[in-house]
Coordinates of C-alpha atoms in Angstrom, one line a residue:
X1 CA 7.7 21.9 57.9
X2 CA 10.3 19.7 60.7
X3 CA 11.1 16.7 59.0
X4 CA 11.8 15.5 62.8
X5 CA 8.1 15.9 63.5
X6 CA 7.8 13.4 60.9
X7 CA 10.3 10.3 62.2
X8 CA 10.2 10.6 65.4
X9 CA 5.5 9.9 64.8
X10 CA 6.6 7.2 62.7
X11 CA 9.0 6.0 64.5
X12 CA 6.2 6.2 67.5
X13 CA 3.4 4.1 65.5
X14 CA 6.4 1.4 64.0
X15 CA 6.7 0.8 67.6
X16 CA 3.3 1.0 68.9
X17 CA 1.9 -1.5 66.2
X18 CA 4.8 -3.7 66.6
X19 CA 4.2 -3.7 70.7
X20 CA 0.4 -4.4 70.1
X21 CA 1.2 -6.8 68.0
X22 CA 3.9 -9.6 71.1
X23 CA 6.6 -7.9 68.9
X24 CA 10.0 -7.8 70.7
X25 CA 12.2 -4.8 70.0
X26 CA 15.2 -5.6 69.6
X27 CA 16.4 -2.1 68.1
X28 CA 15.3 -0.1 65.5
X29 CA 17.2 3.0 63.9
X30 CA 16.0 6.5 62.2
X31 CA 18.6 8.1 60.3
X32 CA 17.0 11.2 58.9
X33 CA 18.2 14.3 61.1
X34 CA 19.4 16.6 58.9
X35 CA 19.0 14.6 55.7
X36 CA 17.1 16.2 52.4
X37 CA 13.6 15.6 52.0
X38 CA 13.8 12.6 49.5
X39 CA 16.7 10.7 51.5
X40 CA 15.2 9.3 54.3
X41 CA 17.1 6.3 55.1
X42 CA 14.8 4.0 57.7
X43 CA 16.4 0.4 58.4
X44 CA 15.2 -2.4 61.5
X45 CA 17.3 -4.3 62.5
X46 CA 16.8 -7.6 64.7
X47 CA 12.8 -7.7 64.8
X48 CA 11.5 -9.9 65.6
X49 CA 8.4 -9.8 64.2
X50 CA 4.7 -12.1 64.6
X51 CA 1.8 -10.4 63.4
X52 CA -1.7 -11.7 65.1
X53 CA -4.1 -13.4 62.6
X54 CA -5.9 -10.8 60.9
X55 CA -3.1 -8.4 60.5
X56 CA -2.0 -4.7 62.3
X57 CA -5.2 -2.2 61.4
X58 CA -3.9 1.4 61.5
X59 CA -5.5 4.0 60.9
X60 CA -2.4 6.8 59.7
X61 CA -5.0 9.7 58.8
X62 CA -5.3 9.8 62.5
X63 CA -1.9 8.8 63.2
X64 CA -0.8 12.0 61.5
X65 CA -3.9 14.4 63.0
X66 CA -1.7 17.9 64.2
X67 CA 0.6 18.0 61.6
X68 CA 0.5 20.3 58.6
X69 CA -1.1 19.2 55.1
X70 CA 0.1 16.2 53.7
X71 CA 0.8 18.5 50.7
X72 CA 3.9 19.6 53.0
X73 CA 4.9 16.4 53.9
X74 CA 8.1 15.6 52.1
X75 CA 8.0 12.5 49.7
X76 CA 10.1 9.3 51.1
X77 CA 12.6 7.7 48.7
X78 CA 13.6 4.6 49.1
X79 CA 14.5 3.6 45.6
X80 CA 18.2 3.2 47.2
X81 CA 17.7 0.3 49.5
X82 CA 19.1 -2.6 48.3
X83 CA 16.4 -5.1 47.5
X84 CA 16.6 -9.2 46.8
X85 CA 16.7 -10.2 43.4
X86 CA 17.5 -13.5 42.0
X87 CA 18.9 -13.7 38.5
X88 CA 19.6 -16.9 36.4
X89 CA 23.3 -16.2 34.0
X90 CA 24.5 -19.5 32.0
X91 CA 27.6 -19.5 31.4
X92 CA 30.2 -22.1 29.7
X93 CA 33.8 -23.2 31.3
X94 CA 36.4 -20.8 31.2
X95 CA 33.1 -17.6 30.3
X96 CA 33.0 -14.4 32.1
X97 CA 30.5 -12.1 32.9
X98 CA 30.5 -8.9 33.8
X99 CA 27.5 -8.1 36.5
X100 CA 26.5 -4.1 36.1
X101 CA 28.1 -2.6 40.1
X102 CA 26.6 0.4 39.5
X103 CA 22.7 -1.0 38.8
X104 CA 23.0 -3.5 42.0
X105 CA 24.9 -0.6 44.4
X106 CA 23.6 2.3 43.1
X107 CA 26.7 4.1 44.0
X108 CA 27.8 1.8 47.3
X109 CA 30.2 -0.2 47.2
X110 CA 29.0 -3.9 46.6
X111 CA 30.7 -7.0 48.0
X112 CA 30.3 -10.6 45.6
X113 CA 30.3 -14.1 46.9
X114 CA 30.0 -17.3 45.5
X115 CA 28.3 -20.2 47.2
X116 CA 30.2 -22.5 45.1
X117 CA 34.0 -21.1 44.2
X118 CA 34.8 -23.8 42.0
X119 CA 32.1 -24.1 39.9
X120 CA 31.9 -20.2 39.3
X121 CA 35.1 -18.1 40.5
X122 CA 33.2 -13.9 41.2
X123 CA 36.0 -10.8 41.5
X124 CA 35.1 -8.1 43.5
X125 CA 35.0 -5.9 41.0
X126 CA 32.2 -8.4 39.6
X127 CA 33.3 -10.2 36.7
X128 CA 32.2 -14.5 37.1
X129 CA 33.7 -17.2 35.3
X130 CA 32.6 -20.5 34.9
X131 CA 35.4 -23.4 36.3
X132 CA 33.8 -26.6 35.7
X133 CA 29.8 -27.6 35.4
X134 CA 27.5 -26.8 37.6
X135 CA 25.3 -24.4 39.8
X136 CA 26.3 -21.9 42.1
X137 CA 24.9 -18.4 43.7
X138 CA 26.3 -15.1 43.8
X139 CA 25.4 -13.0 46.0
X140 CA 26.2 -9.3 46.0
X141 CA 25.8 -7.4 49.3
X142 CA 25.6 -3.0 50.3
X143 CA 26.5 -2.3 53.5
X144 CA 26.3 -5.7 55.0
X145 CA 22.9 -6.8 53.1
X146 CA 21.5 -8.9 50.1
X147 CA 21.2 -6.5 47.0
X148 CA 21.0 -9.2 44.3
X149 CA 21.4 -13.4 44.2
X150 CA 22.4 -14.6 41.3
X151 CA 22.1 -18.4 40.2
X152 CA 25.0 -19.2 38.0
X153 CA 24.7 -22.3 35.9
X154 CA 27.9 -23.7 34.0
X155 CA 27.7 -25.6 31.5
X156 CA 30.3 -27.5 29.6
X157 CA 33.0 -25.2 26.9
X158 CA 32.0 -26.3 22.7
X159 CA 34.8 -29.4 21.6
X160 CA 34.2 -27.1 18.4
X161 CA 32.3 -23.7 16.4
X162 CA 31.4 -24.0 13.5
X163 CA 29.5 -21.0 10.6
X164 CA 26.8 -21.8 8.3
X165 CA 29.6 -20.8 5.1
X166 CA 32.9 -20.8 4.7
X167 CA 33.6 -18.6 2.2
X168 CA 31.2 -15.6 1.7
X169 CA 31.1 -13.3 -1.2
X170 CA 29.5 -9.2 -0.4
X171 CA 29.6 -6.7 -2.5
X172 CA 30.6 -2.9 -1.0
X173 CA 29.3 -1.2 1.8
X174 CA 27.6 -4.5 2.1
X175 CA 26.4 -6.3 5.4
X176 CA 25.7 -9.9 6.5
X177 CA 25.4 -11.0 9.8
X178 CA 26.9 -15.1 10.6
X179 CA 25.8 -16.7 13.8
X180 CA 28.0 -19.1 15.4
X181 CA 26.4 -23.5 15.9
X182 CA 27.8 -25.3 18.5
X183 CA 27.1 -28.7 20.0
X184 CA 23.9 -29.0 21.7
X185 CA 24.6 -29.0 25.5
X186 CA 27.7 -26.5 25.9
X187 CA 27.8 -22.2 25.7
X188 CA 29.7 -20.0 24.5
X189 CA 31.0 -16.2 24.2
X190 CA 32.3 -15.6 21.3
X191 CA 35.2 -13.1 20.1
X192 CA 35.3 -12.0 16.0
X193 CA 38.5 -10.4 14.3
X194 CA 39.4 -10.3 10.5
X195 CA 43.1 -11.1 9.0
X196 CA 41.9 -7.0 6.7
X197 CA 40.1 -4.7 8.2
X198 CA 40.6 -2.7 4.5
X199 CA 39.0 -5.0 3.1
X200 CA 36.3 -6.2 5.0
X201 CA 35.6 -5.4 8.8
X202 CA 33.6 -7.7 11.8
X203 CA 31.8 -7.2 14.9
X204 CA 31.5 -8.6 18.3
X205 CA 28.1 -9.7 17.2
X206 CA 28.9 -11.3 14.1
X207 CA 28.1 -8.5 10.7
X208 CA 30.7 -9.0 8.4
X209 CA 31.1 -5.5 5.8
X210 CA 32.9 -5.3 2.5
X211 CA 34.9 -2.5 2.2
X212 CA 37.0 -2.4 -0.5
X213 CA 37.2 -5.1 -3.7
X214 CA 39.7 -7.7 -2.4
X215 CA 39.5 -10.7 0.2
X216 CA 40.4 -11.4 3.4
X217 CA 39.7 -14.2 6.2
X218 CA 37.3 -13.1 9.6
X219 CA 37.8 -16.2 12.8
X220 CA 35.4 -16.4 15.4
X221 CA 36.7 -18.3 18.6
X222 CA 35.3 -19.7 22.0
X223 CA 36.3 -18.6 25.7
X224 CA 38.0 -22.0 25.5
X225 CA 40.0 -21.4 22.3
X226 CA 38.1 -23.4 19.6
X227 CA 37.4 -21.3 16.4
X228 CA 35.8 -21.0 13.2
X229 CA 36.8 -19.2 10.5
X230 CA 35.2 -17.5 6.7
X231 CA 37.3 -16.7 3.5
X232 CA 35.7 -13.2 2.8
X233 CA 35.4 -11.8 -1.3
X234 CA 34.1 -8.6 -1.1
X235 CA 33.9 -6.9 -5.2
X236 CA 32.5 -4.1 -6.2
X237 CA 28.9 -2.3 -6.2
X238 CA 26.7 -3.2 -9.6
X239 CA 26.0 0.5 -10.9
X240 CA 22.2 -1.9 -12.6
X241 CA 20.5 -4.9 -12.7
X242 CA 19.0 -5.9 -15.6
X243 CA 16.4 -8.6 -16.9
X244 CA 15.3 -10.7 -19.2
X245 CA 12.3 -10.3 -19.8
X246 CA 10.6 -6.3 -19.5
X247 CA 7.0 -7.8 -20.4
X248 CA 6.0 -11.0 -19.7
X249 CA 2.1 -12.5 -19.9
X250 CA 0.8 -15.5 -18.7
X251 CA -2.3 -17.4 -17.9
X252 CA -3.7 -17.7 -14.5
X253 CA -1.5 -20.4 -12.2
X254 CA 0.9 -19.9 -15.1
X255 CA 4.5 -19.8 -14.4
X256 CA 7.4 -17.2 -15.8
X257 CA 11.5 -17.4 -14.5
X258 CA 12.6 -14.1 -14.9
X259 CA 17.3 -13.6 -14.3
X260 CA 18.7 -11.3 -13.5
X261 CA 21.7 -10.4 -14.7
X262 CA 25.2 -7.6 -13.1
X263 CA 27.7 -6.3 -14.6
X264 CA 31.4 -7.6 -15.2
X265 CA 33.1 -7.9 -11.5
X266 CA 30.3 -6.9 -9.4
X267 CA 28.3 -9.1 -7.0
X268 CA 24.6 -8.4 -5.3
X269 CA 21.6 -10.4 -3.9
X270 CA 19.2 -9.9 -5.5
X271 CA 15.5 -9.0 -3.5
X272 CA 12.3 -10.0 -5.7
X273 CA 9.1 -8.2 -4.9
X274 CA 5.4 -7.9 -7.1
X275 CA 3.5 -4.5 -6.7
X276 CA 0.7 -6.9 -6.3
X277 CA 1.0 -10.4 -4.8
X278 CA -3.3 -10.2 -5.4
X279 CA -2.1 -10.4 -9.5
X280 CA 1.3 -12.5 -9.2
X281 CA 4.0 -13.1 -6.7
X282 CA 7.6 -14.1 -7.3
X283 CA 10.0 -16.5 -5.2
X284 CA 13.3 -15.5 -4.1
X285 CA 14.7 -17.5 -7.3
X286 CA 13.0 -14.9 -9.3
X287 CA 10.0 -17.5 -10.2
X288 CA 7.1 -15.8 -11.2
X289 CA 3.5 -16.4 -10.5
X290 CA 0.4 -15.5 -11.7
X291 CA -2.6 -15.7 -9.2
X292 CA -5.3 -13.5 -10.9
X293 CA -6.8 -11.7 -14.2
X294 CA -4.5 -8.1 -14.3
X295 CA -0.8 -6.4 -14.1
X296 CA 1.9 -6.5 -11.2
X297 CA 5.2 -5.2 -11.7
X298 CA 7.7 -7.2 -10.5
X299 CA 10.7 -5.9 -9.7
X300 CA 14.8 -7.2 -8.6
X301 CA 17.0 -4.9 -6.7
X302 CA 20.2 -5.0 -5.6
X303 CA 21.5 -4.3 -1.7
X304 CA 22.7 -0.8 -3.2
X305 CA 19.2 0.2 -4.6
X306 CA 19.6 -0.2 -8.4
X307 CA 16.5 -2.2 -9.9
X308 CA 14.8 -3.4 -12.8
X309 CA 11.0 -4.2 -13.4
X310 CA 8.8 -6.8 -15.4
X311 CA 5.6 -5.4 -15.9
X312 CA 3.3 -9.1 -16.2
X313 CA 0.1 -9.1 -17.5
X314 CA -2.2 -12.3 -16.2
X315 CA -4.9 -13.3 -18.9
X316 CA -7.7 -15.9 -18.2
X317 CA -8.5 -18.5 -19.9
X318 CA -10.9 -17.5 -22.9
X319 CA -13.7 -20.0 -21.4
X320 CA -13.5 -18.1 -18.5
X321 CA -14.5 -14.5 -19.6
X322 CA -17.6 -13.0 -21.3
X323 CA -18.9 -10.1 -22.7
X324 CA -22.1 -8.1 -23.0
X325 CA -23.3 -5.0 -23.7
X326 CA -26.0 -2.8 -22.5
X327 CA -27.0 -0.2 -25.1
X328 CA -28.9 3.2 -24.9
X329 CA -31.4 5.0 -26.9
X330 CA -33.2 8.3 -25.9
X331 CA -35.2 8.9 -28.8
X332 CA -38.1 11.3 -27.2
X333 CA -38.2 14.4 -24.8
X334 CA -40.9 15.8 -23.9
X335 CA -42.3 16.6 -27.4
X336 CA -39.2 16.6 -29.3
X337 CA -37.8 13.5 -31.2
X338 CA -34.2 12.6 -31.3
X339 CA -34.5 10.1 -34.2
X340 CA -30.6 9.7 -34.2
X341 CA -30.1 8.6 -30.9
X342 CA -32.1 5.2 -31.5
X343 CA -29.9 5.0 -34.4
X344 CA -26.5 5.1 -32.6
X345 CA -28.6 1.9 -30.7
X346 CA -29.2 0.2 -33.7
X347 CA -25.9 0.9 -36.3
X348 CA -23.4 0.0 -32.2
X349 CA -25.5 -3.1 -32.5
X350 CA -24.7 -4.4 -35.5
X351 CA -21.0 -3.6 -35.5
X352 CA -20.4 -5.7 -32.1
X353 CA -21.5 -8.5 -33.6
X354 CA -19.4 -8.6 -35.8
X355 CA -16.2 -8.1 -33.8
X356 CA -14.7 -10.4 -30.9
X357 CA -13.3 -9.2 -27.4
X358 CA -9.8 -9.0 -26.5
X359 CA -9.8 -13.3 -25.5
X360 CA -12.2 -14.1 -28.4
X361 CA -15.4 -14.0 -26.9
X362 CA -18.6 -12.4 -28.7
X363 CA -20.7 -9.8 -27.1
X364 CA -24.2 -10.6 -25.4
X365 CA -26.8 -7.7 -26.5
X366 CA -29.0 -6.2 -25.0
X367 CA -31.0 -2.7 -26.3
X368 CA -33.5 0.2 -24.5
X369 CA -34.3 3.0 -25.5
X370 CA -36.3 5.9 -23.5
X371 CA -35.7 4.9 -19.7
X372 CA -36.1 7.2 -16.9
X373 CA -32.9 7.2 -14.0
X374 CA -34.1 4.4 -12.3
X375 CA -34.6 2.6 -15.4
X376 CA -31.0 3.2 -16.3
X377 CA -29.7 1.8 -12.9
X378 CA -32.0 -1.6 -13.2
X379 CA -31.3 -1.9 -17.0
X380 CA -27.3 -2.2 -15.6
X381 CA -28.1 -4.1 -12.4
X382 CA -29.7 -7.1 -14.4
X383 CA -27.7 -6.6 -17.1
X384 CA -24.8 -7.4 -15.7
X385 CA -26.1 -9.1 -13.4
X386 CA -23.7 -12.6 -13.9
X387 CA -21.0 -10.3 -14.3
X388 CA -17.6 -11.7 -12.7
X389 CA -14.0 -10.0 -12.6
X390 CA -12.8 -11.5 -15.9
X391 CA -15.4 -10.6 -17.9
X392 CA -16.1 -7.3 -19.6
X393 CA -18.5 -4.5 -19.8
X394 CA -20.3 -2.2 -22.3
X395 CA -22.4 0.6 -21.8
X396 CA -23.7 2.5 -24.4
X397 CA -25.9 5.6 -23.9
X398 CA -27.0 7.9 -27.0
X399 CA -28.6 11.4 -25.2
X400 CA -28.8 15.1 -24.3
X401 CA -26.6 15.7 -21.6
X402 CA -26.3 19.3 -19.8
X403 CA -23.8 20.6 -16.5
X404 CA -26.1 22.0 -13.5
X405 CA -26.2 26.1 -12.6
X406 CA -25.2 24.9 -8.8
X407 CA -21.8 23.5 -10.1
X408 CA -19.7 23.6 -13.1
X409 CA -18.6 19.0 -13.0
X410 CA -22.2 18.6 -11.5
X411 CA -23.4 16.7 -15.2
X412 CA -26.1 15.1 -16.2
X413 CA -27.8 13.2 -19.0
X414 CA -31.0 13.7 -19.9
X415 CA -33.6 10.8 -19.5
X416 CA -37.2 10.9 -20.9
X417 CA -39.6 11.7 -20.9
X418 CA -38.0 14.3 -18.3
X419 CA -35.9 14.3 -15.7
X420 CA -31.7 13.6 -15.3
X421 CA -29.4 11.2 -14.2
X422 CA -26.0 12.5 -12.4
X423 CA -23.1 11.0 -14.4
X424 CA -21.2 10.2 -10.5
X425 CA -25.0 8.1 -9.9
X426 CA -24.3 6.6 -13.3
X427 CA -20.0 6.5 -12.9
X428 CA -21.3 4.8 -9.5
X429 CA -23.6 2.1 -10.8
X430 CA -21.3 0.7 -13.1
X431 CA -18.5 0.8 -10.9
X432 CA -20.4 -1.9 -8.8
X433 CA -20.0 -4.2 -12.2
X434 CA -17.3 -6.8 -11.9
X435 CA -14.4 -6.8 -14.2
X436 CA -13.7 -4.2 -16.7
X437 CA -16.0 -1.6 -17.9
X438 CA -15.7 0.2 -21.0
X439 CA -18.3 3.7 -20.9
X440 CA -19.1 5.5 -24.5
X441 CA -21.2 8.6 -23.9
X442 CA -23.4 10.4 -27.0
X443 CA -23.5 13.2 -25.3
X444 CA -22.8 17.5 -25.9
X445 CA -23.6 18.6 -22.4
X446 CA -26.6 20.5 -23.7
X447 CA -25.7 21.4 -27.3
X448 CA -27.5 18.3 -28.9
X449 CA -30.8 19.2 -26.3
X450 CA -30.4 23.2 -27.6
X451 CA -30.1 22.2 -31.9
X452 CA -32.6 19.8 -31.6
X453 CA -35.5 22.0 -30.2
X454 CA -34.2 25.3 -29.3
X455 CA -36.2 25.3 -26.6
X456 CA -38.2 28.4 -27.6
X457 CA -35.2 30.4 -28.4
X458 CA -34.7 32.8 -31.4
X459 CA -31.4 33.4 -31.4
X460 CA -29.7 30.5 -32.6
X461 CA -26.4 31.6 -33.1
X462 CA -26.2 32.8 -28.8
X463 CA -27.8 29.6 -29.0
X464 CA -25.4 27.9 -30.0
X465 CA -22.7 29.8 -28.9
X466 CA -23.7 29.1 -25.0
X467 CA -24.3 25.5 -25.4
X468 CA -20.7 25.7 -26.8
X469 CA -19.4 27.2 -23.4
X470 CA -21.2 24.6 -21.2
X471 CA -20.3 21.7 -23.4
X472 CA -16.8 22.7 -21.7
X473 CA -18.0 21.0 -18.6
X474 CA -20.2 19.1 -19.6
X475 CA -16.6 17.4 -20.8
X476 CA -14.6 17.8 -17.5
X477 CA -17.8 16.3 -15.3
X478 CA -17.9 12.9 -17.8
X479 CA -13.9 12.1 -17.2
X480 CA -13.9 14.1 -13.7
X481 CA -16.9 10.9 -12.6
X482 CA -15.6 7.9 -14.1
X483 CA -12.8 8.9 -13.1
X484 CA -12.5 9.6 -9.7
X485 CA -14.7 6.5 -9.6
X486 CA -12.5 4.7 -11.4
X487 CA -9.0 5.2 -9.3
X488 CA -9.8 7.8 -6.7
X489 CA -7.5 9.9 -8.2
X490 CA -8.2 13.8 -9.2
X491 CA -8.0 15.2 -12.3
X492 CA -7.3 18.3 -14.0
X493 CA -9.5 19.6 -16.7
X494 CA -8.1 23.5 -17.2
X495 CA -6.3 25.5 -15.3
X496 CA -9.0 26.6 -12.6
X497 CA -8.9 23.4 -10.9
X498 CA -6.4 22.4 -8.5
X499 CA -6.3 18.0 -9.3
X500 CA -3.8 16.7 -10.9
X501 CA -3.4 17.3 -14.6
X502 CA -4.9 15.1 -17.2
X503 CA -1.5 14.0 -18.7
X504 CA -1.4 12.0 -15.7
X505 CA -3.4 9.8 -17.3
X506 CA -1.6 8.6 -19.7
X507 CA 0.0 5.6 -17.7
X508 CA 0.2 2.7 -19.0
X509 CA -3.5 0.9 -17.1
X510 CA -4.5 -2.1 -18.1
X511 CA -5.7 -3.5 -14.5
X512 CA -7.9 0.0 -14.1
X513 CA -11.4 -0.3 -14.3
X514 CA -12.9 2.1 -16.5
X515 CA -12.0 2.7 -20.7
X516 CA -14.4 5.9 -21.6
X517 CA -15.3 8.0 -24.6
X518 CA -17.1 10.8 -25.3
X519 CA -18.3 12.5 -28.4
X520 CA -17.3 15.8 -27.6
X521 CA -13.6 17.7 -26.3
X522 CA -13.5 21.6 -25.1
X523 CA -15.9 24.7 -26.4
X524 CA -17.7 22.2 -29.1
X525 CA -21.0 20.2 -29.8
X526 CA -21.9 17.0 -30.4
X527 CA -23.1 16.5 -33.9
X528 CA -25.5 14.6 -36.3
X529 CA -27.5 13.5 -38.8
X530 CA -31.3 13.6 -38.4
X531 CA -33.8 12.9 -41.1
X532 CA -36.4 10.7 -38.6
X533 CA -35.1 7.3 -40.1
X534 CA -33.7 5.5 -37.2
X535 CA -31.8 3.2 -40.5
X536 CA -29.9 6.4 -41.8
X537 CA -30.1 8.6 -38.6
X538 CA -26.8 9.0 -36.6
X539 CA -24.7 11.6 -34.6
X540 CA -21.5 11.9 -36.2
X541 CA -19.0 10.4 -33.3
X542 CA -21.3 7.1 -33.4
X543 CA -20.8 7.2 -37.1
X544 CA -16.5 7.6 -37.0
X545 CA -16.4 4.9 -34.2
X546 CA -18.7 2.4 -35.8
X547 CA -16.4 3.2 -39.1
X548 CA -13.1 2.9 -37.1
X549 CA -14.4 -0.1 -36.2
X550 CA -16.3 -1.7 -39.5
X551 CA -18.0 -4.8 -40.1
X552 CA -15.8 -7.0 -41.7
X553 CA -12.2 -7.3 -42.7
X554 CA -9.7 -4.7 -41.3
X555 CA -10.2 -2.0 -38.7
X556 CA -9.2 1.1 -40.4
X557 CA -8.8 2.4 -36.7
X558 CA -6.4 -0.7 -36.5
X559 CA -3.0 1.1 -37.0
X560 CA -0.4 -1.8 -36.7
X561 CA -3.2 -3.9 -38.6
X562 CA -2.4 -6.7 -35.8
X563 CA -6.5 -7.0 -36.2
X564 CA -6.9 -5.2 -32.3
X565 CA -7.8 -2.1 -31.4
X566 CA -7.1 -0.4 -28.6
X567 CA -8.7 2.3 -26.9
X568 CA -6.4 5.0 -27.9
X569 CA -6.2 4.1 -31.5
X570 CA -9.6 3.8 -31.4
X571 CA -9.4 7.3 -29.1
X572 CA -6.7 8.6 -32.5
X573 CA -8.9 7.4 -35.6
X574 CA -11.7 9.0 -34.2
X575 CA -9.7 12.7 -33.3
X576 CA -8.2 12.5 -37.3
X577 CA -11.6 12.0 -38.6
X578 CA -13.8 15.1 -36.3
X579 CA -10.5 16.8 -37.4
X580 CA -10.9 16.3 -41.7
X581 CA -14.6 16.9 -40.8
X582 CA -16.4 20.7 -39.9
X583 CA -20.0 21.5 -40.1
X584 CA -21.7 24.0 -41.5
X585 CA -24.4 24.8 -39.8
X586 CA -26.9 27.4 -41.1
X587 CA -25.8 30.2 -38.3
X588 CA -22.5 30.9 -41.2
X589 CA -20.3 29.1 -38.4
X590 CA -17.1 25.9 -38.4
X591 CA -18.0 23.5 -35.7
X592 CA -15.6 20.8 -35.1
X593 CA -16.0 17.9 -32.1
X594 CA -13.8 15.2 -31.3
X595 CA -13.2 12.7 -29.2
X596 CA -12.0 12.2 -25.3
X597 CA -11.1 9.4 -23.8
X598 CA -9.8 8.2 -20.0
X599 CA -7.4 7.6 -19.5
X600 CA -5.4 8.6 -22.4
X601 CA -2.5 6.2 -24.1
X602 CA -4.1 3.2 -23.2
X603 CA -3.3 -0.3 -24.6
X604 CA -6.3 -2.0 -23.3
X605 CA -7.5 -3.7 -26.7
X606 CA -11.5 -3.1 -27.2
X607 CA -12.3 -5.1 -30.3
X608 CA -11.0 -7.7 -32.1
X609 CA -11.6 -9.1 -35.5

């Protein structure tokens, strides 16, 4: 490609355009011979350009006709050509500012000139200095052409400078940035220094950092010699922090004052935080304010990462909590009658009528029998329709159950007279109920159904063995359904599952929705006493539960005798009773059953006397 052809063609086009416009061309200088493709320098001087109304219309595609393809035309880079640019600077008297000569000149020599040296001067190296109040322009030229113009506004230098503190305490490796203050209408630059940099250093941005225990002085000085000092005391970093309380209980809008203490001879500011500001918030001084019912962890932290925490439980007023219970007994299955499921409802009702909830309220009880899956879901909506986030809802069902052959964890409950309800479906329906939900499931996976009517099988021992194996899967499905609906976290139930271990549900989680008890455990059935009289029929799990709570006096399951039975206490009581009560059915085997719980080790209070 002939670069000179391009240059000449461009020059010709430009000349023609200027002549057509009636322009007097004094000189056109085009320098490009022998230059690299991207260093073409095009300059016009002494041009008096007057364009006709409407401008000039030039078709470059026609003008360049005959040249090589456009892709072959070298790119023309004029980035080095000086461009006019106006920038405003504010300086104080005696304050200096160094211009970026390289950026202005692009590597070429730059000349500087002040329009008013009595207001602002500029050196040959581009250093501007304020002289007196006023305005001046600093012009920067490159090759005789204006590259940039700086408008400099000069203000008086400050008569004083102050800092927000005259003394400052830091921990080792802690940093604090101070900002100087000067009178309005003045301007200054600041220089920082420290008397002893082994104790504390200071950057030119005012950032002071403790280095070792001791005392030193940090000074800030303006360009006109005004200064301010701060005494800096550096102490050791704390190895720990402690709080005056590790737990606290508040009602909504109540307050609690927390105090953090550090080891003697150490220092740190304390940063306060709340794990859930919707439950409880904390001020910079450690004052905790209860916002809503639930549990939040308030944490005090030092600058070097030491922490201490206080678990704050926010309780509602007693009058704001309502307790409701929905008790369902599924009695008539196909041609079989399971009277003990009806008996469980009657026994549960009697027990609930003689207990209180944690905040002192009594249960409002609704009983239902022989419902379809659709009717169960409808009963949940109706019974708990008025529940809010302060309320507690109890759901109990006694029925048969099984696990789907299509999936190990697709557990379901048997409905009456036929049909099933998936445990996940039940969990999601109860998740929609506001507030806390206590779930009690009396079912053994498939054992109860098999044991009740035999399903036509002739080998009862084999039938029971098969039921035991499927009970394991049902057990897993029950915990999984409610754990997933509660937190969305997987719960591992055996070695073949890739989820988290069941032990991970053992933290103190009174702020979660579900508290679950189910009748059987690994490889077990749920047994009962069936005499076809509801008053005398029951499932053993339900019997042990109501025995643990009782209907008067102390509660046997209340291990510490404080008048309150927690989920963990009731679980342990039923487990202990189940350990001591083996079943000896007519097939000659010996069987046990144990309750299972979610979450484990929970201190959530179920019932009070």
